Amino acid sequence: MTEARTSQHYTFGHGLLEGHPPPSREVLTVWLDQRHIKRDERLEIASMEDGSGWRMVAKDDMDLGELICAIPKTSLLSHKTSSLPPLPDLPPEVLDSRSLNCYTILHLSLCLLHEFRLGTDSPFYGYLQALPREVIGLPLFWNMEEIGGQDGKLGRRWLKGTEVERELERRSQQSLSFGDLKAFYAATSPHLPPTPAHPAPSPFLAYLHCFALISSRAFMTDIYHLIALCPFADILNHSSSSTSHTSMMADDFVCHICGSLAPCQHDITDANGVPYRLAHLGEREIERIGREEDSVDMRVERPVVKGEEVWNCYGEGLGDAKLLVEWGFISGDFAGEGLTWNMEDLGLDRVGAMLGDDTSGKEDEDEEAKLERCWFVVESVGTTYERNLDRRKVIVNNDEEDDEDEEERLLCPPSEQDGRLLNLDQSGRLSTNIFGFLWLDQSLALPCSNSNADSNAERQAASLGKKGRSRSESDKDADDIAAQQTSRTEFGLDELEQELSSIVRSIEALEHAWSVLDGPESSNSGSGHRVDLASEHSTDATAGQERSTSSVVLDDRTKKVVERIKVILRSRLEGLHRSELSDEELFELKDNLKPTERYQDMAMTISINERVLLRSALERWEQL
């Protein structure tokens, strides 16, 4: 892995494995053989070109489906296989707010620390000695002098207002803040068994070192081990799913009491004697798992060429913010979901009142239920928008016209990874989720249309007709809305169709406006294209005066949503560190960094990429 740099001097302040020889591939290989960890002989552990760690290289071609490694679960380092004695009950202030995932990470970090303290007496020593000795510089530690130094403190400033700062806040909400780590270790360190090399509890820095190793190297395995260190597999470095060669595979339907994959004494069985946890398997498959050893496997999912590094994918759609916070490095691949917001960021703290109690008929309805009703409308908008995009693709392909670039649109469908994400994607397109909520929010400030559902349906049908859609497609929309009638009744959304149709028409008008502005002829000064932000209360005669045949009319609510979007983008941009600097000034500052100032370099890379994305998106919306 690439997270930490190796060194010939192993005095890092944490006191672990001091005086031991440097990491040895030979010692690791012997240990892997002793623990019956299978590896393909065509794989070689090699050094990174910059000396920052190890990597996996193929000495020959490898084809699809071939085994890279198989690690018996008995050889994993988890809270179940560690020799750390069970902890006593911890104080309520340490455990009250912690999820199982949070506690498992903190506990496994303590288990790893205990194994390090055992040194050569640990059954995992051959693996432990191969791990990085220097503390991995997660942003959580950058303000700590012993880890980040001046570089970390300055780098942390550049994270202000970025997705990294938001990711750190999310970790804090999961009880994984720096203060949470400190409180957990203060409560548990007295229970660490003394060892010959460490008769007293280790310094907090030692625990942070172990926490960083768990954060950057552990994998989720099953419901028994939960997260665990997977020797040999953790040598593979990360690449996106489109370029990686493999990923981790493990059967997770094991017994939660003993960890057995095969039927065991703890199982509850059906009338045929089959454990319910194995009911999805066939008889032969159940027989097979009874014969074979349960393991964590990696197989070739994309052909590997001789001499090529073998890449693993740590997760789908991982952006630089998450990579930096959890693994301590960035990829620069512009992957992930782009920039995200929450309801408070968007000024939607009054979201519960958007549809009003008069539409729900539930005066005592709580805020969470009201928010759920709003999401019902917004998610319907995203579904409709995505379906319309698919139809346009069909029309474009049929007409052999492929000059429409989806990445140049103003809006994008909801994220495939998280359908309720409020984001600006890597192409600078705003999520329909954000647009939908901003639209609904305007109903608090603007008078709603008095049009009934019939007139709304007529206008929608007319709009669809202008787009060249067939009557059967319009009927399908009507059928989709009718199919939602039960849910509408449950949520009390009597005006769902009106709101949904209005938002969809607004989005179509915006996309048409942008296509006019961004079209090939828009650069000609005499084209006459413009967007008319006319009032929806103006008369047809007034609205029609002096209007170009290519102009687009946006109503009052759409106009206000557009202005809100501009404010949101400007606010996010102004919240970044040194937001007054131009791109040229920022690149010059970054180019002048010393090679040793890697924390600042990573932080500035993220900050620069985010402000470029924000400025690009803002430029589009300011043209409307």
Coordinates of C-alpha atoms in Angstrom, one line a residue:
M1 CA 0.0 0.0 0.0
T2 CA 1.1 3.6 -0.6
E3 CA -0.1 5.3 2.6
A4 CA 3.2 5.5 4.5
R5 CA 6.8 6.0 3.7
T6 CA 9.4 3.4 4.8
S7 CA 12.5 4.5 6.7
Q8 CA 15.7 3.0 7.9
H9 CA 15.2 4.7 11.3
Y10 CA 12.4 3.2 13.3
T11 CA 11.9 5.6 16.2
F12 CA 8.6 7.2 15.5
G13 CA 7.5 8.1 19.0
H14 CA 4.9 5.3 19.3
G15 CA 7.5 2.8 20.7
L16 CA 6.2 -0.2 18.7
L17 CA 8.7 -2.7 17.2
E18 CA 11.6 -0.4 18.1
G19 CA 14.9 -2.2 17.6
H20 CA 13.3 -4.7 15.3
P21 CA 14.7 -5.3 11.8
P22 CA 13.1 -3.4 8.9
P23 CA 10.0 -4.8 7.1
S24 CA 11.0 -8.1 5.4
R25 CA 9.3 -9.7 2.5
E26 CA 11.1 -13.0 3.3
V27 CA 9.7 -13.1 6.9
L28 CA 6.2 -12.2 5.6
T29 CA 6.4 -15.0 3.0
V30 CA 7.4 -17.6 5.5
W31 CA 4.5 -16.5 7.8
L32 CA 2.0 -16.6 4.9
D33 CA 3.0 -20.2 4.1
Q34 CA 2.7 -21.2 7.8
R35 CA -0.8 -19.8 7.9
H36 CA -1.8 -21.6 4.6
I37 CA -2.6 -18.4 2.7
K38 CA -2.7 -19.3 -0.9
R39 CA -1.1 -16.9 -3.5
D40 CA -0.6 -17.2 -7.2
E41 CA 3.2 -17.9 -7.9
R42 CA 3.0 -15.3 -10.8
L43 CA 2.6 -12.5 -8.2
E44 CA 5.6 -10.7 -6.8
I45 CA 5.7 -8.2 -3.9
A46 CA 7.7 -5.2 -5.2
S47 CA 8.7 -1.8 -3.9
M48 CA 7.0 1.3 -5.0
E49 CA 9.1 3.4 -7.3
D50 CA 9.2 6.3 -4.8
G51 CA 10.0 4.0 -1.9
S52 CA 6.6 4.8 -0.2
G53 CA 5.7 1.1 0.4
W54 CA 5.0 -2.1 -1.4
R55 CA 2.9 -3.1 -4.4
M56 CA 1.8 -6.3 -6.2
V57 CA 3.2 -6.9 -9.7
A58 CA 2.4 -9.8 -12.1
K59 CA 5.4 -11.7 -13.4
D60 CA 3.2 -13.2 -16.2
D61 CA -0.2 -12.7 -17.7
M62 CA -3.2 -13.7 -15.6
D63 CA -6.7 -14.5 -17.1
L64 CA -10.2 -13.8 -15.9
G65 CA -11.3 -16.0 -12.9
E66 CA -7.8 -17.1 -11.8
L67 CA -7.1 -17.0 -8.1
I68 CA -5.0 -14.2 -6.8
C69 CA -5.1 -15.2 -3.1
A70 CA -7.3 -17.2 -0.7
I71 CA -6.9 -16.2 3.0
P72 CA -8.4 -18.6 5.6
K73 CA -10.6 -16.7 7.9
T74 CA -8.7 -18.2 10.8
S75 CA -5.7 -16.2 9.5
L76 CA -7.5 -12.8 9.6
L77 CA -6.6 -10.4 12.3
S78 CA -9.9 -9.5 13.8
H79 CA -11.4 -8.9 17.3
K80 CA -12.3 -12.6 17.2
T81 CA -8.7 -13.9 16.4
S82 CA -6.7 -11.4 18.5
S83 CA -5.2 -12.6 21.8
L84 CA -6.4 -9.4 23.6
P85 CA -8.6 -10.5 26.5
P86 CA -12.2 -9.3 26.5
L87 CA -12.6 -5.7 27.7
P88 CA -14.7 -5.0 30.9
D89 CA -17.8 -3.0 30.6
L90 CA -16.9 0.5 29.6
P91 CA -18.4 3.7 31.0
P92 CA -21.7 4.8 29.4
E93 CA -20.1 8.1 28.2
V94 CA -17.7 6.0 26.1
L95 CA -20.3 3.7 24.5
D96 CA -23.7 5.4 24.6
S97 CA -23.6 7.0 21.1
R98 CA -21.4 4.5 19.3
S99 CA -22.6 2.3 16.5
L100 CA -21.4 -1.3 16.2
N101 CA -19.2 -0.3 13.2
C102 CA -17.6 2.5 15.2
Y103 CA -16.9 0.3 18.3
T104 CA -15.5 -2.4 16.0
I105 CA -13.0 -0.1 14.5
L106 CA -11.9 1.3 17.8
H107 CA -11.8 -2.1 19.4
L108 CA -9.8 -3.7 16.5
S109 CA -7.3 -0.8 16.7
L110 CA -6.8 -1.8 20.4
C111 CA -6.4 -5.5 19.4
L112 CA -3.7 -4.5 16.9
L113 CA -1.9 -2.5 19.5
H114 CA -1.9 -5.4 21.8
E115 CA -0.4 -7.7 19.1
F116 CA 2.3 -5.1 18.4
R117 CA 3.1 -4.9 22.1
L118 CA 3.6 -8.7 22.2
G119 CA 6.3 -8.4 19.5
T120 CA 7.7 -11.7 18.4
D121 CA 5.4 -13.5 20.9
S122 CA 2.4 -12.5 18.8
P123 CA 1.1 -15.2 16.4
F124 CA 0.8 -12.5 13.9
Y125 CA 4.4 -11.2 14.1
G126 CA 5.4 -12.2 10.7
Y127 CA 2.6 -10.1 9.3
L128 CA 3.0 -7.2 11.8
Q129 CA 6.6 -6.7 11.0
A130 CA 5.7 -6.1 7.3
L131 CA 3.3 -3.2 8.1
P132 CA 4.3 0.5 7.8
R133 CA 6.2 1.7 10.9
E134 CA 5.5 5.4 10.4
V135 CA 2.1 6.7 11.5
I136 CA -0.1 7.2 8.4
G137 CA -1.0 10.9 8.1
L138 CA -4.8 10.9 8.1
P139 CA -6.2 14.4 8.1
L140 CA -7.7 13.7 11.5
F141 CA -4.1 13.8 12.8
W142 CA -2.7 16.8 10.8
N143 CA -3.1 19.3 13.7
M144 CA -1.0 17.0 15.9
E145 CA 2.6 18.2 16.1
E146 CA 4.0 14.7 16.3
I147 CA 2.4 13.6 13.1
G148 CA 1.5 16.6 10.9
G149 CA 4.0 19.2 12.1
Q150 CA 3.8 22.6 10.4
D151 CA 2.9 21.0 7.0
G152 CA -0.1 19.3 8.6
K153 CA -1.3 22.5 10.2
L154 CA -1.0 24.5 7.0
G155 CA -2.6 21.7 5.0
R156 CA -5.6 21.5 7.3
R157 CA -6.3 25.2 6.5
W158 CA -6.6 24.3 2.8
L159 CA -9.2 21.7 3.7
K160 CA -11.6 24.4 4.9
G161 CA -14.9 24.3 3.1
T162 CA -13.9 21.1 1.1
E163 CA -15.5 17.7 0.9
V164 CA -12.7 16.5 3.2
E165 CA -14.0 18.8 6.0
R166 CA -17.5 17.4 5.4
E167 CA -16.2 13.9 5.5
L168 CA -14.5 14.6 8.8
E169 CA -17.7 15.9 10.1
R170 CA -19.5 12.8 9.1
R171 CA -16.9 10.7 10.9
S172 CA -17.4 12.8 13.9
Q173 CA -21.1 12.1 13.8
Q174 CA -20.2 8.4 13.8
S175 CA -18.2 9.0 17.0
L176 CA -14.9 8.7 15.2
S177 CA -13.5 12.2 15.9
F178 CA -10.1 12.8 17.4
G179 CA -11.8 13.4 20.7
D180 CA -13.7 10.1 20.5
L181 CA -10.4 8.2 19.9
K182 CA -8.8 9.9 22.8
A183 CA -11.8 9.1 25.1
F184 CA -11.9 5.5 24.0
Y185 CA -8.2 4.9 24.6
A186 CA -8.2 6.7 28.0
A187 CA -11.0 4.2 29.1
T188 CA -9.4 1.1 27.6
S189 CA -5.6 1.5 27.8
P190 CA -5.4 0.5 31.5
H191 CA -6.8 -2.9 30.5
L192 CA -3.9 -3.6 28.0
P193 CA -1.9 -6.6 29.4
P194 CA 1.7 -5.7 30.2
T195 CA 4.3 -7.4 28.0
P196 CA 8.1 -7.7 28.5
A197 CA 8.7 -4.8 26.0
H198 CA 5.8 -2.7 27.3
P199 CA 5.1 -3.1 31.0
A200 CA 3.1 0.1 31.0
P201 CA 0.3 1.3 28.7
S202 CA 1.6 2.6 25.4
P203 CA 1.3 6.4 24.5
F204 CA -1.7 7.6 22.7
L205 CA 0.4 8.0 19.6
A206 CA 0.7 4.2 19.5
Y207 CA -3.0 3.8 19.4
L208 CA -3.4 6.4 16.7
H209 CA -0.8 4.4 14.6
C210 CA -2.9 1.3 15.0
F211 CA -6.2 3.2 14.3
A212 CA -4.6 4.6 11.0
L213 CA -3.6 1.0 10.0
I214 CA -7.1 -0.3 10.6
S215 CA -8.7 2.6 8.8
S216 CA -6.4 2.2 5.7
R217 CA -6.0 -1.6 5.5
A218 CA -9.0 -3.4 7.1
F219 CA -11.9 -4.9 5.1
M220 CA -15.4 -5.8 6.0
T221 CA -15.6 -9.6 5.9
D222 CA -18.7 -11.2 7.6
I223 CA -21.0 -10.8 10.6
Y224 CA -18.7 -12.7 12.8
H225 CA -15.3 -11.1 12.2
L226 CA -16.9 -7.8 11.0
I227 CA -13.9 -5.8 9.9
A228 CA -10.5 -7.5 9.8
L229 CA -7.0 -7.2 8.5
C230 CA -6.4 -9.5 5.5
P231 CA -2.7 -10.4 5.2
F232 CA -1.3 -10.3 1.7
A233 CA -4.5 -8.9 0.2
D234 CA -3.8 -5.5 1.8
I235 CA -0.7 -5.1 -0.2
L236 CA -2.7 -4.4 -3.3
N237 CA -3.1 -0.7 -3.9
H238 CA -6.4 1.1 -4.9
S239 CA -7.7 2.0 -8.3
S240 CA -11.1 2.8 -9.6
S241 CA -13.5 0.0 -10.5
S242 CA -13.0 0.7 -14.2
T243 CA -9.2 0.1 -14.0
S244 CA -8.8 -2.3 -11.1
H245 CA -8.2 -6.0 -11.6
T246 CA -9.9 -7.5 -8.5
S247 CA -11.9 -7.0 -5.4
M248 CA -12.5 -8.8 -2.1
M249 CA -15.0 -11.7 -1.9
A250 CA -16.2 -13.4 1.2
D251 CA -19.3 -15.4 2.2
D252 CA -20.9 -13.3 4.9
F253 CA -23.7 -15.7 5.9
V254 CA -21.8 -17.3 8.6
C255 CA -22.9 -18.2 12.1
H256 CA -22.8 -15.0 14.2
I257 CA -21.9 -17.0 17.3
C258 CA -19.0 -19.2 16.2
G259 CA -18.3 -17.9 12.7
S260 CA -18.9 -21.3 11.0
L261 CA -19.9 -21.2 7.3
A262 CA -21.0 -24.8 7.4
P263 CA -24.0 -25.9 9.4
C264 CA -23.3 -25.7 13.1
Q265 CA -25.0 -26.4 16.5
H266 CA -26.2 -22.8 16.8
D267 CA -28.3 -22.8 13.7
I268 CA -32.0 -22.6 13.6
T269 CA -33.3 -24.9 10.9
D270 CA -36.4 -25.2 8.7
A271 CA -38.6 -28.3 8.4
N272 CA -36.0 -30.0 6.1
G273 CA -33.2 -29.4 8.6
V274 CA -31.6 -26.6 6.5
P275 CA -30.2 -23.6 8.5
Y276 CA -32.2 -20.5 7.6
R277 CA -29.0 -18.6 7.0
L278 CA -28.2 -21.1 4.2
A279 CA -31.7 -21.4 2.8
H280 CA -30.7 -19.5 -0.4
L281 CA -28.1 -22.2 -1.3
G282 CA -28.7 -25.5 -3.1
E283 CA -28.0 -28.9 -1.6
R284 CA -24.7 -29.3 -3.5
E285 CA -23.5 -25.9 -2.5
I286 CA -24.2 -26.6 1.2
E287 CA -22.3 -29.9 0.9
R288 CA -19.4 -28.0 -0.7
I289 CA -19.0 -25.4 2.0
G290 CA -19.1 -28.2 4.5
R291 CA -16.0 -29.7 2.9
E292 CA -14.0 -26.6 2.0
E293 CA -12.3 -24.1 4.4
D294 CA -14.0 -20.7 4.6
S295 CA -11.7 -18.0 3.2
V296 CA -11.5 -14.5 1.9
D297 CA -10.7 -14.7 -1.8
M298 CA -9.5 -12.4 -4.6
R299 CA -9.8 -13.4 -8.3
V300 CA -8.9 -11.8 -11.5
E301 CA -11.8 -9.6 -12.7
R302 CA -9.9 -7.8 -15.5
P303 CA -7.0 -9.5 -17.3
V304 CA -3.5 -8.7 -16.0
V305 CA -0.6 -8.2 -18.3
K306 CA 2.9 -9.3 -17.5
G307 CA 4.8 -6.6 -15.6
E308 CA 1.6 -4.7 -14.7
E309 CA 0.8 -3.7 -11.1
V310 CA -2.3 -5.6 -9.8
W311 CA -4.9 -3.1 -8.5
N312 CA -7.7 -3.7 -6.0
C313 CA -10.9 -1.5 -5.8
Y314 CA -11.5 -0.5 -2.2
G315 CA -15.1 0.6 -3.1
E316 CA -17.3 1.9 -5.9
G317 CA -17.2 5.7 -6.6
L318 CA -14.6 6.6 -4.0
G319 CA -13.7 10.3 -4.3
D320 CA -10.5 12.0 -3.1
A321 CA -12.2 13.3 0.1
K322 CA -13.0 9.8 1.4
L323 CA -9.7 8.4 0.2
L324 CA -7.8 11.0 2.1
V325 CA -9.9 10.8 5.3
E326 CA -9.8 7.0 5.5
W327 CA -6.7 5.9 3.6
G328 CA -4.4 9.0 3.7
F329 CA -3.9 9.5 0.0
I330 CA -5.6 10.9 -3.1
S331 CA -5.9 9.5 -6.6
G332 CA -6.7 12.6 -8.6
D333 CA -9.1 10.6 -10.8
F334 CA -12.1 13.0 -10.3
A335 CA -14.1 10.0 -9.1
G336 CA -16.9 10.0 -6.5
E337 CA -20.0 12.0 -6.2
G338 CA -18.5 15.5 -6.5
L339 CA -19.6 18.1 -4.0
T340 CA -22.3 17.4 -1.4
W341 CA -24.7 19.5 0.7
N342 CA -27.1 18.8 3.6
M343 CA -30.5 20.4 4.2
E344 CA -29.1 23.1 6.5
D345 CA -26.4 24.1 3.9
L346 CA -29.2 24.7 1.4
G347 CA -31.3 26.8 3.8
L348 CA -34.0 24.1 3.9
D349 CA -34.3 23.8 7.6
R350 CA -38.0 24.6 7.2
V351 CA -38.4 21.7 4.8
G352 CA -41.0 20.1 7.0
A353 CA -43.6 22.8 6.2
M354 CA -43.0 22.8 2.4
L355 CA -46.2 20.9 1.4
G356 CA -48.2 22.3 4.4
D357 CA -50.5 20.6 6.8
D358 CA -53.4 21.4 4.5
T359 CA -52.2 18.8 2.0
S360 CA -51.5 16.1 4.5
G361 CA -54.5 16.3 6.7
K362 CA -52.3 15.5 9.6
E363 CA -51.9 18.4 12.0
D364 CA -49.8 16.4 14.4
E365 CA -47.5 15.0 11.7
D366 CA -43.9 15.2 12.9
E367 CA -41.0 16.9 11.0
E368 CA -39.5 13.5 9.9
A369 CA -42.8 12.4 8.3
K370 CA -43.2 15.7 6.5
L371 CA -39.6 15.4 5.2
E372 CA -40.4 11.9 4.0
R373 CA -43.4 13.3 2.0
C374 CA -41.2 15.9 0.4
W375 CA -38.7 13.2 -0.5
F376 CA -41.5 11.3 -2.2
V377 CA -42.1 14.2 -4.5
V378 CA -38.4 14.9 -5.2
E379 CA -37.6 11.2 -5.9
S380 CA -40.4 11.1 -8.3
V381 CA -38.9 14.1 -10.1
G382 CA -35.6 12.3 -10.4
T383 CA -37.2 9.1 -11.7
T384 CA -39.1 11.1 -14.3
Y385 CA -36.0 13.1 -15.3
E386 CA -33.9 10.0 -15.8
R387 CA -36.7 8.3 -17.8
N388 CA -36.9 11.4 -20.1
L389 CA -33.1 11.2 -20.6
D390 CA -33.4 7.6 -21.6
R391 CA -36.1 8.5 -24.1
R392 CA -34.0 11.2 -25.6
K393 CA -31.1 8.8 -26.0
V394 CA -33.4 6.5 -28.0
I395 CA -34.6 9.4 -30.2
V396 CA -31.0 10.6 -30.8
N397 CA -29.8 7.1 -31.7
N398 CA -32.8 6.6 -34.1
D399 CA -32.0 9.9 -35.8
E400 CA -28.3 9.2 -35.8
E401 CA -27.7 12.4 -34.0
D402 CA -25.1 12.0 -31.2
D403 CA -23.9 15.6 -30.7
E404 CA -25.8 16.1 -27.4
D405 CA -23.3 15.7 -24.6
E406 CA -25.0 14.7 -21.3
E407 CA -22.1 16.1 -19.3
E408 CA -22.9 19.5 -20.5
R409 CA -26.4 19.5 -19.0
L410 CA -27.3 21.7 -16.1
L411 CA -28.8 18.9 -14.0
C412 CA -28.1 15.2 -13.4
P413 CA -30.3 12.3 -12.1
P414 CA -29.9 11.2 -8.5
S415 CA -26.7 9.3 -7.6
E416 CA -26.8 5.5 -8.3
Q417 CA -24.9 5.0 -5.0
D418 CA -27.1 7.1 -2.8
G419 CA -30.5 8.1 -4.3
R420 CA -31.0 10.9 -1.7
L421 CA -27.7 12.6 -2.1
L422 CA -27.7 16.4 -2.6
N423 CA -24.7 16.9 -4.8
L424 CA -23.0 18.7 -7.7
D425 CA -21.4 15.9 -9.8
Q426 CA -17.9 15.8 -11.2
S427 CA -19.3 17.2 -14.5
G428 CA -20.7 20.3 -12.8
R429 CA -24.3 19.1 -13.0
L430 CA -26.6 19.8 -10.1
S431 CA -28.7 16.9 -8.7
T432 CA -32.4 17.0 -9.4
N433 CA -32.8 16.4 -5.7
I434 CA -31.4 19.9 -4.9
F435 CA -33.5 21.5 -7.6
G436 CA -36.6 19.7 -6.5
F437 CA -36.3 20.8 -2.8
L438 CA -35.5 24.4 -3.8
W439 CA -38.6 24.4 -6.0
L440 CA -40.8 23.1 -3.2
D441 CA -39.3 25.6 -0.8
Q442 CA -40.5 28.4 -3.0
S443 CA -44.1 27.4 -2.3
L444 CA -43.5 29.1 1.1
A445 CA -42.7 32.4 -0.5
L446 CA -44.7 32.4 -3.7
P447 CA -48.4 31.9 -4.2
C448 CA -49.2 28.4 -5.6
S449 CA -51.0 28.1 -8.9
N450 CA -54.7 27.7 -8.5
S451 CA -54.9 25.4 -11.5
N452 CA -56.6 22.1 -10.9
A453 CA -55.1 18.7 -11.7
D454 CA -56.9 18.5 -15.1
S455 CA -55.4 21.8 -16.4
N456 CA -52.0 20.6 -15.1
A457 CA -52.4 17.4 -17.0
E458 CA -53.4 19.3 -20.2
R459 CA -50.3 21.5 -20.0
Q460 CA -48.1 18.6 -19.3
A461 CA -49.5 16.7 -22.3
A462 CA -49.0 19.8 -24.5
S463 CA -45.4 20.1 -23.2
L464 CA -44.7 16.4 -24.0
G465 CA -46.3 16.7 -27.4
K466 CA -43.9 19.6 -28.3
K467 CA -41.0 17.2 -27.4
G468 CA -42.1 14.8 -30.1
R469 CA -43.2 12.1 -27.7
S470 CA -46.0 9.7 -28.7
R471 CA -49.4 9.4 -27.1
S472 CA -48.4 6.0 -25.8
E473 CA -45.5 7.6 -23.9
S474 CA -47.8 10.1 -22.3
D475 CA -50.1 7.3 -21.4
K476 CA -47.2 5.5 -19.7
D477 CA -46.6 8.6 -17.6
A478 CA -50.3 8.7 -16.6
D479 CA -50.1 5.0 -15.7
D480 CA -47.0 5.6 -13.6
I481 CA -48.7 8.4 -11.7
A482 CA -51.8 6.2 -11.3
A483 CA -49.7 3.4 -9.9
Q484 CA -48.5 5.7 -7.2
Q485 CA -52.0 6.5 -6.1
T486 CA -51.8 4.2 -3.0
S487 CA -48.6 5.8 -1.9
R488 CA -50.0 9.3 -2.5
T489 CA -53.0 8.5 -0.3
E490 CA -50.7 7.1 2.4
F491 CA -48.5 10.2 2.3
G492 CA -51.5 12.6 2.0
L493 CA -50.1 14.1 -1.2
D494 CA -53.3 15.3 -2.9
E495 CA -51.3 17.8 -5.0
L496 CA -48.5 15.5 -5.9
E497 CA -49.2 15.4 -9.6
Q498 CA -49.4 19.2 -9.7
E499 CA -46.1 19.7 -7.9
L500 CA -44.4 16.9 -9.8
S501 CA -45.6 18.2 -13.2
S502 CA -44.6 21.7 -12.3
I503 CA -41.1 20.8 -11.3
V504 CA -40.6 18.6 -14.4
R505 CA -41.8 21.4 -16.7
S506 CA -39.4 23.8 -15.0
I507 CA -36.5 21.4 -15.5
E508 CA -37.4 21.0 -19.2
A509 CA -37.6 24.7 -19.6
L510 CA -34.2 25.2 -18.0
E511 CA -32.5 22.5 -20.1
H512 CA -34.0 24.0 -23.2
A513 CA -32.8 27.4 -22.2
W514 CA -29.3 26.0 -21.6
S515 CA -29.3 24.2 -24.9
V516 CA -30.1 27.5 -26.7
L517 CA -27.3 29.3 -24.8
D518 CA -24.8 26.5 -25.2
G519 CA -25.7 25.6 -28.8
P520 CA -23.2 26.0 -31.6
E521 CA -24.8 29.1 -32.9
S522 CA -24.9 30.8 -29.5
S523 CA -21.4 32.3 -30.0
N524 CA -22.7 34.4 -32.9
S525 CA -23.6 37.9 -31.7
G526 CA -26.5 38.2 -34.1
S527 CA -28.2 35.0 -33.1
G528 CA -30.9 36.6 -31.0
H529 CA -30.9 33.8 -28.4
R530 CA -31.8 34.8 -24.9
V531 CA -33.5 33.5 -21.8
D532 CA -36.5 35.5 -20.7
L533 CA -36.9 35.5 -16.9
A534 CA -40.5 36.8 -17.3
S535 CA -43.0 36.8 -14.5
E536 CA -45.6 34.0 -14.6
H537 CA -48.2 36.7 -13.8
S538 CA -47.5 38.7 -16.9
T539 CA -50.1 38.6 -19.7
D540 CA -49.5 36.7 -22.9
A541 CA -49.5 39.9 -24.9
T542 CA -46.9 41.5 -22.6
A543 CA -44.8 38.4 -22.5
G544 CA -44.9 38.1 -26.3
Q545 CA -43.7 41.7 -27.0
E546 CA -40.3 42.0 -28.6
R547 CA -39.6 38.3 -28.0
S548 CA -37.2 36.4 -30.3
T549 CA -38.6 33.2 -31.8
S550 CA -35.7 31.4 -30.0
S551 CA -36.2 32.9 -26.5
V552 CA -37.2 30.8 -23.5
V553 CA -39.6 31.9 -20.8
L554 CA -38.9 30.9 -17.2
D555 CA -41.6 31.5 -14.6
D556 CA -41.2 33.3 -11.3
R557 CA -40.6 30.2 -9.2
T558 CA -38.0 28.8 -11.6
K559 CA -36.3 32.2 -11.7
K560 CA -36.1 32.3 -7.9
V561 CA -34.7 28.7 -7.8
V562 CA -32.0 29.7 -10.3
E563 CA -31.1 32.7 -8.1
R564 CA -30.9 30.4 -5.0
I565 CA -28.6 28.0 -6.9
K566 CA -26.3 30.8 -7.8
V567 CA -26.2 31.9 -4.1
I568 CA -25.5 28.3 -3.0
L569 CA -22.6 27.9 -5.4
R570 CA -21.1 31.3 -4.6
S571 CA -21.4 30.6 -0.9
R572 CA -19.6 27.2 -1.2
L573 CA -16.9 28.9 -3.3
E574 CA -16.4 31.7 -0.8
G575 CA -16.2 29.2 2.0
L576 CA -12.9 27.7 0.7
H577 CA -9.6 28.8 2.1
R578 CA -8.1 31.8 0.2
S579 CA -11.1 32.0 -2.0
E580 CA -10.0 35.3 -3.4
L581 CA -7.1 33.8 -5.2
S582 CA -7.3 33.1 -8.9
D583 CA -6.6 29.6 -10.4
E584 CA -3.2 30.9 -11.7
E585 CA -2.2 32.1 -8.2
L586 CA -3.2 28.8 -6.6
F587 CA -1.3 26.7 -9.1
E588 CA 1.8 28.9 -8.5
L589 CA 1.5 28.4 -4.7
K590 CA 1.1 24.6 -5.2
D591 CA 4.1 24.4 -7.6
N592 CA 6.3 26.2 -5.1
L593 CA 5.7 23.6 -2.4
K594 CA 8.6 21.5 -1.2
P595 CA 8.6 17.7 -1.9
T596 CA 8.3 17.2 1.9
E597 CA 5.1 19.3 2.1
R598 CA 2.9 16.5 1.0
Y599 CA -0.1 17.3 3.3
Q600 CA -0.3 20.8 1.8
D601 CA 0.1 19.3 -1.7
M602 CA -2.9 16.9 -1.2
A603 CA -5.0 19.5 0.5
M604 CA -4.4 22.2 -2.2
T605 CA -5.1 19.6 -4.9
I606 CA -8.5 18.9 -3.5
S607 CA -9.2 22.6 -2.8
I608 CA -8.2 23.7 -6.4
N609 CA -10.2 20.9 -8.0
E610 CA -13.3 21.8 -6.0
R611 CA -13.1 25.5 -6.8
V612 CA -12.6 24.8 -10.5
L613 CA -15.7 22.6 -10.5
L614 CA -17.7 25.3 -8.6
R615 CA -16.6 28.1 -10.9
S616 CA -17.5 26.0 -14.0
A617 CA -21.0 25.2 -12.6
L618 CA -21.6 28.8 -11.5
E619 CA -20.6 30.1 -14.9
R620 CA -23.3 28.0 -16.5
W621 CA -26.1 29.2 -14.1
E622 CA -25.0 32.8 -14.4
Q623 CA -25.7 32.7 -18.1
L624 CA -29.4 32.1 -17.5

